[in-house]
XYZ file of N, CA and C in Angstrom:
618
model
N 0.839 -1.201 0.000
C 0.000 0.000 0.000
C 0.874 1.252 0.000
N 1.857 1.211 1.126
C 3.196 2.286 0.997
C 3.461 2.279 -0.463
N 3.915 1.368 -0.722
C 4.758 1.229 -2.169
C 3.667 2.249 -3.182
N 2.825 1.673 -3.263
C 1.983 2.366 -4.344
C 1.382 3.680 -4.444
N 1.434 4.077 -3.274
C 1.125 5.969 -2.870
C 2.532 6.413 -3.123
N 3.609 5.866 -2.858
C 4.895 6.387 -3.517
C 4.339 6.830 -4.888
N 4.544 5.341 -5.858
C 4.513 5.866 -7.110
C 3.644 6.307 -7.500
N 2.281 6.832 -6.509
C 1.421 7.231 -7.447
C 1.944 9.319 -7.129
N 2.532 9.384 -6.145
C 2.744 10.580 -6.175
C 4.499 11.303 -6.881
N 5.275 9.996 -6.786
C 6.385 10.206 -8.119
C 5.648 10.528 -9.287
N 4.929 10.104 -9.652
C 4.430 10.356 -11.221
C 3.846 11.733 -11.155
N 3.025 11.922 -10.154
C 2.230 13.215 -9.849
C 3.499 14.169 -9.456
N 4.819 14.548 -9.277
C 5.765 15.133 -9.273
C 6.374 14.982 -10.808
N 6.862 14.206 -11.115
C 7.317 13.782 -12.339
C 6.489 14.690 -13.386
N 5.159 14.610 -13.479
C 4.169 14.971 -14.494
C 4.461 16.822 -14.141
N 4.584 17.223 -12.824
C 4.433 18.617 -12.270
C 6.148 19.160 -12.678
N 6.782 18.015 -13.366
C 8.492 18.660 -13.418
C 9.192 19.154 -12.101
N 9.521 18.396 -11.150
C 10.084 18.310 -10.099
C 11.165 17.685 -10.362
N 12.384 18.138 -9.973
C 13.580 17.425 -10.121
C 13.821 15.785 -9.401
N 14.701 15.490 -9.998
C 14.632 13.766 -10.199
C 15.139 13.420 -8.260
N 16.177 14.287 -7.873
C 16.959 14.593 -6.687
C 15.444 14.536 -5.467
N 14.759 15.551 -5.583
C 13.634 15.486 -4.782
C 12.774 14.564 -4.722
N 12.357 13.544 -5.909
C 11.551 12.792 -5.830
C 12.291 11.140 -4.989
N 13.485 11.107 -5.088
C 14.142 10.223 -4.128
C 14.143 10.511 -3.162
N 14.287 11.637 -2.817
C 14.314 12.488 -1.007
C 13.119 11.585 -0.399
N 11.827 12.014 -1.725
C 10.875 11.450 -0.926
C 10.489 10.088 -0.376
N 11.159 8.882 -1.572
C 10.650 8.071 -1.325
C 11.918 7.429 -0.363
N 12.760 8.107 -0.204
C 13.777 7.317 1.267
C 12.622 8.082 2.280
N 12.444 9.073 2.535
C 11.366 9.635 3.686
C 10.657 8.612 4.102
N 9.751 7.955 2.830
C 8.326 7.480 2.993
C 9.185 6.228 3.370
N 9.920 5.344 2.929
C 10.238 3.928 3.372
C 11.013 3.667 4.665
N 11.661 5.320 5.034
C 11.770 5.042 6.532
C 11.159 5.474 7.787
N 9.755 5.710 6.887
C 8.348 5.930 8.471
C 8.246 4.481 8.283
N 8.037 4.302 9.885
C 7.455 2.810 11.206
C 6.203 2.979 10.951
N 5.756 1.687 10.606
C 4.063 1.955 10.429
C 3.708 2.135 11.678
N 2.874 2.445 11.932
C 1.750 2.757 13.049
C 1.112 1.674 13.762
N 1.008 1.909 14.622
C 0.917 0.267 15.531
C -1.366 0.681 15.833
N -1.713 -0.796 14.836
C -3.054 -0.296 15.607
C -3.881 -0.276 16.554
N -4.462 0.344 17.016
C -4.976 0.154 18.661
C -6.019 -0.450 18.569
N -6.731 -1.321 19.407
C -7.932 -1.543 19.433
C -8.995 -0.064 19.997
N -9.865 -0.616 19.585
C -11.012 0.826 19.764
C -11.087 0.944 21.351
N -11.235 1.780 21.728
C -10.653 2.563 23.387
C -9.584 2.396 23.930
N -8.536 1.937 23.200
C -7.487 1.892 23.948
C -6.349 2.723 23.500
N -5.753 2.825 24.612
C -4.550 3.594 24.487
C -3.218 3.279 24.406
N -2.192 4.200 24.053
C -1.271 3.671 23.420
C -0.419 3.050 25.253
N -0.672 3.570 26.057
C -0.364 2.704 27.650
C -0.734 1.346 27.016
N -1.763 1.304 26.698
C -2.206 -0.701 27.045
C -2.031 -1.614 26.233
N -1.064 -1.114 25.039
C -0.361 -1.949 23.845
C 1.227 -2.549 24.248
N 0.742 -3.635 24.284
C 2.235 -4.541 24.753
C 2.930 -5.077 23.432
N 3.910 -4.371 24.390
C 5.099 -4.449 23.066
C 5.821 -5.859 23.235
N 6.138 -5.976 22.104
C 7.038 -7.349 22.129
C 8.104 -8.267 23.038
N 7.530 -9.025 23.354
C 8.338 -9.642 24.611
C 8.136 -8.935 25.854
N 7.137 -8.343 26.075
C 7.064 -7.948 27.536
C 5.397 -8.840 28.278
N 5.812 -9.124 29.355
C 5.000 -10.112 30.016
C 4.080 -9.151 30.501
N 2.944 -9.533 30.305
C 1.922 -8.621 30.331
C 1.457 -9.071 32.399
N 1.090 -8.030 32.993
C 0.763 -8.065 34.660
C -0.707 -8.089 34.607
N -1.333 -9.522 34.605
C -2.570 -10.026 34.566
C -3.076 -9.665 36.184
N -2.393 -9.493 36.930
C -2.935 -9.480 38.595
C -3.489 -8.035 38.750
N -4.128 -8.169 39.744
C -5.475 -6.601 40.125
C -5.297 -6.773 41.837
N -5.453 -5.532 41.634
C -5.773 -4.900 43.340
C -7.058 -6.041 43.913
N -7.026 -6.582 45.017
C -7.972 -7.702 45.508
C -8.126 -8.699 45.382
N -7.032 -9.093 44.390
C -7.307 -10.570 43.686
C -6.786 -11.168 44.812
N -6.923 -12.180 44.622
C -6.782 -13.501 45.936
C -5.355 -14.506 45.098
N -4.283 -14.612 45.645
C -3.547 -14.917 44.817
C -2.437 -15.725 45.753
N -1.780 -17.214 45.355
C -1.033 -18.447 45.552
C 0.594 -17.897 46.169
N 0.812 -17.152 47.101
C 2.468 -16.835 46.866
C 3.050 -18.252 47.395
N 4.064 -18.328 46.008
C 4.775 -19.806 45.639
C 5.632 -19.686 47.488
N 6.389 -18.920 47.500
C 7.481 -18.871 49.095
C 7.168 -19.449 49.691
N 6.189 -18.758 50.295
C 5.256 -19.230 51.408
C 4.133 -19.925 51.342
N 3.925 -20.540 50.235
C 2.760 -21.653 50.204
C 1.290 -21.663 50.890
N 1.236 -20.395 50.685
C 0.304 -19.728 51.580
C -0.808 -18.898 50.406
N -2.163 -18.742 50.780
C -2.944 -17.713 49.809
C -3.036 -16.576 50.460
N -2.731 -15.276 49.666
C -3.328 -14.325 50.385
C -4.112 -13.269 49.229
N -4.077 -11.777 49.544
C -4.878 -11.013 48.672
C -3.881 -9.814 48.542
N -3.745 -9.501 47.145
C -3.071 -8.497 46.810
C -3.384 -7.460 47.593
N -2.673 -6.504 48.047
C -2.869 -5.060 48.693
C -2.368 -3.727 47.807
N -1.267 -3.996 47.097
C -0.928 -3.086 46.717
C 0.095 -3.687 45.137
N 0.251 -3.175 43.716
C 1.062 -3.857 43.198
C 1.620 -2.534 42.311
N 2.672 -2.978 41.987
C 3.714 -2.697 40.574
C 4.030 -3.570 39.547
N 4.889 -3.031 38.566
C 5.064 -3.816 37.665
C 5.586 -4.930 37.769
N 6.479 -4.700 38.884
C 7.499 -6.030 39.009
C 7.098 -6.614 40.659
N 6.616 -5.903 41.543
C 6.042 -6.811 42.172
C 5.021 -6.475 43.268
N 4.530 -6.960 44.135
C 3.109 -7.028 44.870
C 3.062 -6.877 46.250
N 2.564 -6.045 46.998
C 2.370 -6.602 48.428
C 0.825 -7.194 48.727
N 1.192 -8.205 49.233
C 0.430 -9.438 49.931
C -0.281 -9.314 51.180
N -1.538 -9.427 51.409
C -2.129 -9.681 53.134
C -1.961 -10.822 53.143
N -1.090 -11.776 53.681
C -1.564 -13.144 54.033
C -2.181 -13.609 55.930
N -2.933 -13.502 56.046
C -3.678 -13.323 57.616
C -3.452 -12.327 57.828
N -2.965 -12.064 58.737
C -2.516 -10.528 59.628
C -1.083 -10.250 58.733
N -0.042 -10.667 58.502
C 0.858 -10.916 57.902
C 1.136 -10.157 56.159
N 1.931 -8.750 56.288
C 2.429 -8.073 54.929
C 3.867 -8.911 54.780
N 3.713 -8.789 53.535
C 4.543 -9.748 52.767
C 5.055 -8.848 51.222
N 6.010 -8.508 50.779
C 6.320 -8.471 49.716
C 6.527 -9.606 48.414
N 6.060 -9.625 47.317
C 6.672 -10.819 46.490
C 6.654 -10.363 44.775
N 7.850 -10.627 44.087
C 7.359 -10.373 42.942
C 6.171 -11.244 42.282
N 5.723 -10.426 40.661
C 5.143 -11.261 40.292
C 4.987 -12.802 39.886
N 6.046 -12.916 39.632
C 6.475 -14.580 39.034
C 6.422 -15.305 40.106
N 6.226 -14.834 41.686
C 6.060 -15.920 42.808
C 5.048 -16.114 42.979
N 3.907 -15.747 41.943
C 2.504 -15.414 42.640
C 1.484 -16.372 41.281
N 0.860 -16.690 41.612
C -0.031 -17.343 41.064
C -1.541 -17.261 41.009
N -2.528 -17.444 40.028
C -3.727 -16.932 40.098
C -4.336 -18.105 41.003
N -5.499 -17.627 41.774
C -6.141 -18.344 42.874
C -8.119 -18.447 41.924
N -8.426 -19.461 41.300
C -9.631 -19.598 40.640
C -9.463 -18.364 39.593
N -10.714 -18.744 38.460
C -10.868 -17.817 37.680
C -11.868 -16.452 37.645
N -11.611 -15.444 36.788
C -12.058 -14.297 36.826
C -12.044 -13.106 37.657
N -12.578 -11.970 37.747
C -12.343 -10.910 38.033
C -12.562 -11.551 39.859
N -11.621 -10.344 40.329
C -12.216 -10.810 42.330
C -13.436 -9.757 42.246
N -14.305 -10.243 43.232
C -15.453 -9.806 43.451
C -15.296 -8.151 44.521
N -15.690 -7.466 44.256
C -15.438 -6.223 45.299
C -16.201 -6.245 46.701
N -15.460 -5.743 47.323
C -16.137 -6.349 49.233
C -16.762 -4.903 49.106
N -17.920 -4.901 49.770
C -18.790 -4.169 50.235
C -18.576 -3.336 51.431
N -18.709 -4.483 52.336
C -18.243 -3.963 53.471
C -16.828 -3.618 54.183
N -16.717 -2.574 54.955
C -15.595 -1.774 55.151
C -15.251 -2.719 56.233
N -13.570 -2.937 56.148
C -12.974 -3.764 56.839
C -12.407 -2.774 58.675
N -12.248 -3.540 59.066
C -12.173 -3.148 60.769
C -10.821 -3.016 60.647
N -10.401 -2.106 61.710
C -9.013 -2.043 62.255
C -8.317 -3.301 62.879
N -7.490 -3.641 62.557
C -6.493 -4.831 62.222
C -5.879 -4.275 63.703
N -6.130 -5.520 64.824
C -4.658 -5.311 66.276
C -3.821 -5.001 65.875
N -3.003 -4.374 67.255
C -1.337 -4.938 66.730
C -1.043 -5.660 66.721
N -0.124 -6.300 65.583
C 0.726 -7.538 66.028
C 2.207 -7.413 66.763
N 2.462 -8.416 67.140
C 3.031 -8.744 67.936
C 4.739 -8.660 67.122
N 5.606 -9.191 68.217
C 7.212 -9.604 67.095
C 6.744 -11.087 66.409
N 7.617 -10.538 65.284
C 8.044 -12.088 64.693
C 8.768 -12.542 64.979
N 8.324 -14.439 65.745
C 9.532 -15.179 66.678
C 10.398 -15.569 65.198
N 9.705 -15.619 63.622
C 10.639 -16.442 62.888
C 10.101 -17.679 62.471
N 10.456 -17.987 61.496
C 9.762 -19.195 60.590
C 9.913 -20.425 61.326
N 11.376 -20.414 62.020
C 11.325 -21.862 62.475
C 11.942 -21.399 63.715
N 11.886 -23.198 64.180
C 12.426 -23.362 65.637
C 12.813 -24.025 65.788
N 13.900 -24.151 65.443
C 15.389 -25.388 66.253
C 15.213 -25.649 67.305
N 15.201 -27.231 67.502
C 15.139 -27.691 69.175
C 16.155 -29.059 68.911
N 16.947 -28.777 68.062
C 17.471 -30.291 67.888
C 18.971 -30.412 69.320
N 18.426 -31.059 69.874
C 19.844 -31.251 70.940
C 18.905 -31.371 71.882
N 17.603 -30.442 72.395
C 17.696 -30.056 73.275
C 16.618 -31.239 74.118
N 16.227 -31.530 75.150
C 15.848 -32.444 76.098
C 14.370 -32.387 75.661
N 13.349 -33.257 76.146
C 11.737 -33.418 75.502
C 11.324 -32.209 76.105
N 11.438 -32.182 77.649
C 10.813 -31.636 78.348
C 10.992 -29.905 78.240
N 12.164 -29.773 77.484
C 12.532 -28.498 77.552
C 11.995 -27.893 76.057
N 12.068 -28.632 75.201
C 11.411 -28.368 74.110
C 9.935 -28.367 74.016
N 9.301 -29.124 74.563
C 7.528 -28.736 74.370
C 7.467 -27.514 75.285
N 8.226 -27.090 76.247
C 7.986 -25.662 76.723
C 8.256 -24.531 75.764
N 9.133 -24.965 75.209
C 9.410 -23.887 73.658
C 8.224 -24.115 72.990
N 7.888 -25.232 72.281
C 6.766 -25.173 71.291
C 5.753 -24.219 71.974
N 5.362 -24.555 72.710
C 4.297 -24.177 73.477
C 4.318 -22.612 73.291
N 5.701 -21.686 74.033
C 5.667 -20.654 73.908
C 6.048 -19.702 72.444
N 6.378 -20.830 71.608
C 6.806 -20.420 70.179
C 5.564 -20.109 69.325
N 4.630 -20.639 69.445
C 3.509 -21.218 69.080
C 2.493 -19.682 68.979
N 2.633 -19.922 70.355
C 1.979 -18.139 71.197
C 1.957 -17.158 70.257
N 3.647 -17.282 70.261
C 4.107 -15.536 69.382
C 3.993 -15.545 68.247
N 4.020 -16.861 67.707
C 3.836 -17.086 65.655
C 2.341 -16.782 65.763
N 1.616 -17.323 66.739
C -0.023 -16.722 66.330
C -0.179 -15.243 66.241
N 0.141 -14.644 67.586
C 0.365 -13.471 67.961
C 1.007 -12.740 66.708
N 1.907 -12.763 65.764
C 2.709 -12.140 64.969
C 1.519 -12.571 63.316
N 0.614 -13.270 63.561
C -0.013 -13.665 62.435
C 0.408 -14.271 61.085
N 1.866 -15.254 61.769
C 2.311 -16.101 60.586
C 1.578 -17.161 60.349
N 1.116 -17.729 58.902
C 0.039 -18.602 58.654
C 0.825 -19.929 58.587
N 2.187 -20.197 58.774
C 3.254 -21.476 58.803
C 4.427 -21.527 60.071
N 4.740 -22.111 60.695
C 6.109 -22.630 60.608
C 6.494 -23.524 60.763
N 8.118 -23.572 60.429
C 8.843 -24.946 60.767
C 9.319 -25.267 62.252
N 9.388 -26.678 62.844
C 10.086 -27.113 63.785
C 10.865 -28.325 63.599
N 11.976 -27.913 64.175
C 13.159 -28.663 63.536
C 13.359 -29.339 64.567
N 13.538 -30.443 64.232
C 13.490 -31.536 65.870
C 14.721 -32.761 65.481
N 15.282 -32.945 64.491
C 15.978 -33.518 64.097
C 15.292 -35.209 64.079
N 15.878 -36.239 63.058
C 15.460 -37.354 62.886
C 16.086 -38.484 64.459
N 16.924 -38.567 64.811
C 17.914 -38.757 66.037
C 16.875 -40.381 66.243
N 16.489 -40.192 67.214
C 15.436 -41.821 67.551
C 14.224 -41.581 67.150
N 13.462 -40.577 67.112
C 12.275 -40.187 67.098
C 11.521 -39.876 68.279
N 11.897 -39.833 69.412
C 11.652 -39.689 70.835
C 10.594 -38.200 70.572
N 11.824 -36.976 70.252
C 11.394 -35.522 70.475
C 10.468 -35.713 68.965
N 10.446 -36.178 67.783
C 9.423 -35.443 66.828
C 7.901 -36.164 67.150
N 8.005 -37.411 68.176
C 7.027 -37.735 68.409
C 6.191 -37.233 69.908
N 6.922 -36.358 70.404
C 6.390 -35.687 71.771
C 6.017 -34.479 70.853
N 6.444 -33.789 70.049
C 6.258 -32.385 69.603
C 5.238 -32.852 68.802
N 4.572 -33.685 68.269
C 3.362 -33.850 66.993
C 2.604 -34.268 67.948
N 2.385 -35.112 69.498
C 1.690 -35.317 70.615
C 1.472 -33.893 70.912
N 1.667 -32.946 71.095
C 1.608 -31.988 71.210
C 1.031 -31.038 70.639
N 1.063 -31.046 69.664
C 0.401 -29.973 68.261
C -0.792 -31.184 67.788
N -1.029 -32.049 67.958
C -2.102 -32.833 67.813
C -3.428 -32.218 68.812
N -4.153 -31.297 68.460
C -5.712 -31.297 69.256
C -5.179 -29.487 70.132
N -3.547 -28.938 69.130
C -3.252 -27.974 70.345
C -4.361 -26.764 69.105
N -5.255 -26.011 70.268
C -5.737 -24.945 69.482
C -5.356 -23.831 68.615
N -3.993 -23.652 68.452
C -3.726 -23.083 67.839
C -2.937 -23.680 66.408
N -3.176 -24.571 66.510
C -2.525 -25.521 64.963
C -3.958 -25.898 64.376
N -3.951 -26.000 63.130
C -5.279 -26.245 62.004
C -4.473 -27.272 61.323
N -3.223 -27.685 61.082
C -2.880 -28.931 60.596
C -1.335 -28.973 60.327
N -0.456 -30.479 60.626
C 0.631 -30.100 60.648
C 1.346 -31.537 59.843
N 2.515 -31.306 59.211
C 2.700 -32.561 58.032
C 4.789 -32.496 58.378
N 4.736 -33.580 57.582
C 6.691 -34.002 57.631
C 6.819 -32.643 56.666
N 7.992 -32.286 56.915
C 8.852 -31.833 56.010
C 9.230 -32.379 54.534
N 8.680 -31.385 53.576
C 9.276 -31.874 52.020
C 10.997 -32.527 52.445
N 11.787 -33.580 50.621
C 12.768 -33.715 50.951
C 13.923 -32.355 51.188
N 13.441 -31.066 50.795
C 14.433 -30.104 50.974
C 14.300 -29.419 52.237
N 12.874 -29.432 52.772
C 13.313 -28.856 54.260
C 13.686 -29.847 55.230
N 14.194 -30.989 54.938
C 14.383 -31.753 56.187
C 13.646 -33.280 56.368
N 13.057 -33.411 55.632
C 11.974 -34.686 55.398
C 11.181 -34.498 56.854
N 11.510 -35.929 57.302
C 11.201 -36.666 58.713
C 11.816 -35.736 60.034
N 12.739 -34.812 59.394
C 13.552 -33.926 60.689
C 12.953 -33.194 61.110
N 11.707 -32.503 60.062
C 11.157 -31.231 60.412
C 9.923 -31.527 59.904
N 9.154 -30.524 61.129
C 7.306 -30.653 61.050
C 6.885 -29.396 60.640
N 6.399 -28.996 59.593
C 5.248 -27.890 59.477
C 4.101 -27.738 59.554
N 3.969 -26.479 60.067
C 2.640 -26.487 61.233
C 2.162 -24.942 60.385
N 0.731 -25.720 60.469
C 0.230 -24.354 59.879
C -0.388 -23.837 60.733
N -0.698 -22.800 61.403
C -1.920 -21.956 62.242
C -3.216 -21.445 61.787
N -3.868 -21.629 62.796
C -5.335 -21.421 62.284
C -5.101 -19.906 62.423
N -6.057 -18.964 61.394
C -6.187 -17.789 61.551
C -6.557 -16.341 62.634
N -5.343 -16.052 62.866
C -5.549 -15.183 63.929
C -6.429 -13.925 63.529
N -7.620 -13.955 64.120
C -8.857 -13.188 63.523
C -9.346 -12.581 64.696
């Protein structure tokens, strides 16, 4: 189509006696305009993704998988490259690529206005090493570890009890068995530890 509005306006110069010099000017001009990229109807030239760029499918509210922490929570705030997370009581930073969509379609908008959030507490920390230490002295840790991970509104952690006889990982799962503040607790994948280490998830501090 370029090509042919060229020559139809060379000839229309040509015919008008325009020098031969100018009519090349023009057609290097015309063959080095970038065509025009077309938009779809209402959109703007913001919402045209250019080549090779990963388009940020996630929205303010969406309910969304962060891979880290194996945990769901709801977007709060995002950028291009990455997101902050409510997971329970619990802000969390994560880029996008750690995050995953949670069911399909738009999130639904909450109606009702959300309440002032306690304070939380310190974070005791993801895990809790007790490997060495005596039965009796360790379910007093769980116990009080337990407290402050609720209190701090972490939705996981680890306890590291080591594989040794099985004495301590079977007093510490006697323990977190029926304890109210655990909602369910499993072995360790092979990279955190297998059989060494228990993760414990907490029920929601609400």
């Amino acid at each position: 189509e370029l090509r042919r509005e060229v020559r139809k306006i060379r000839q229309q110069l040509q015919t008008a006696g325009q020098p031969l010099e100018a009519i090349k000017r023009l057609e290097e001009q015309a063959f080095n305009v970038k065509p025009a990229i077309d938009l779809p109807a209402g959109a703007s030239p913001a919402d045209v993704q250019l080549p090779g760029e990963k388009p940020n499918t996630f929205r303010l509210g969406e309910r969304v998988w962060v891979l880290p922490l194996k945990a769901e929570g709801e977007i709060s705030e995002i950028t291009s490259v990455d997101a902050e997370i409510v997971v329970g009581r619990l802000r969390i930073r994560a880029k996008l690529d750690e995050l995953e969509k949670r069911g399909a379609g738009a999130p639904e908008k909450r109606e009702k206005s959300r309440e002032p959030l306690p304070e939380r507490g310190a974070s005791p920390g993801l895990e809790l090493d007790l490997r060495g230490a005596k039965v009796e002295d360790a379910l007093e840790k769980v116990d009080g570890y337990l407290d402050a991970a609720y209190m701090a509104a972490l939705p996981f952690v680890r306890i590291i009890h080591g594989k040794g006889t099985g004495a301590l990982r079977k007093a510490i799962r006697d323990v977190l068995h029926g304890h109210p503040l655990v909602s369910k607790y499993a072995r360790g994948d092979e990279k955190e530890g297998g059989d060494g280490v228990t993760v414990v998830n907490l029920v929601p501090n609400a």
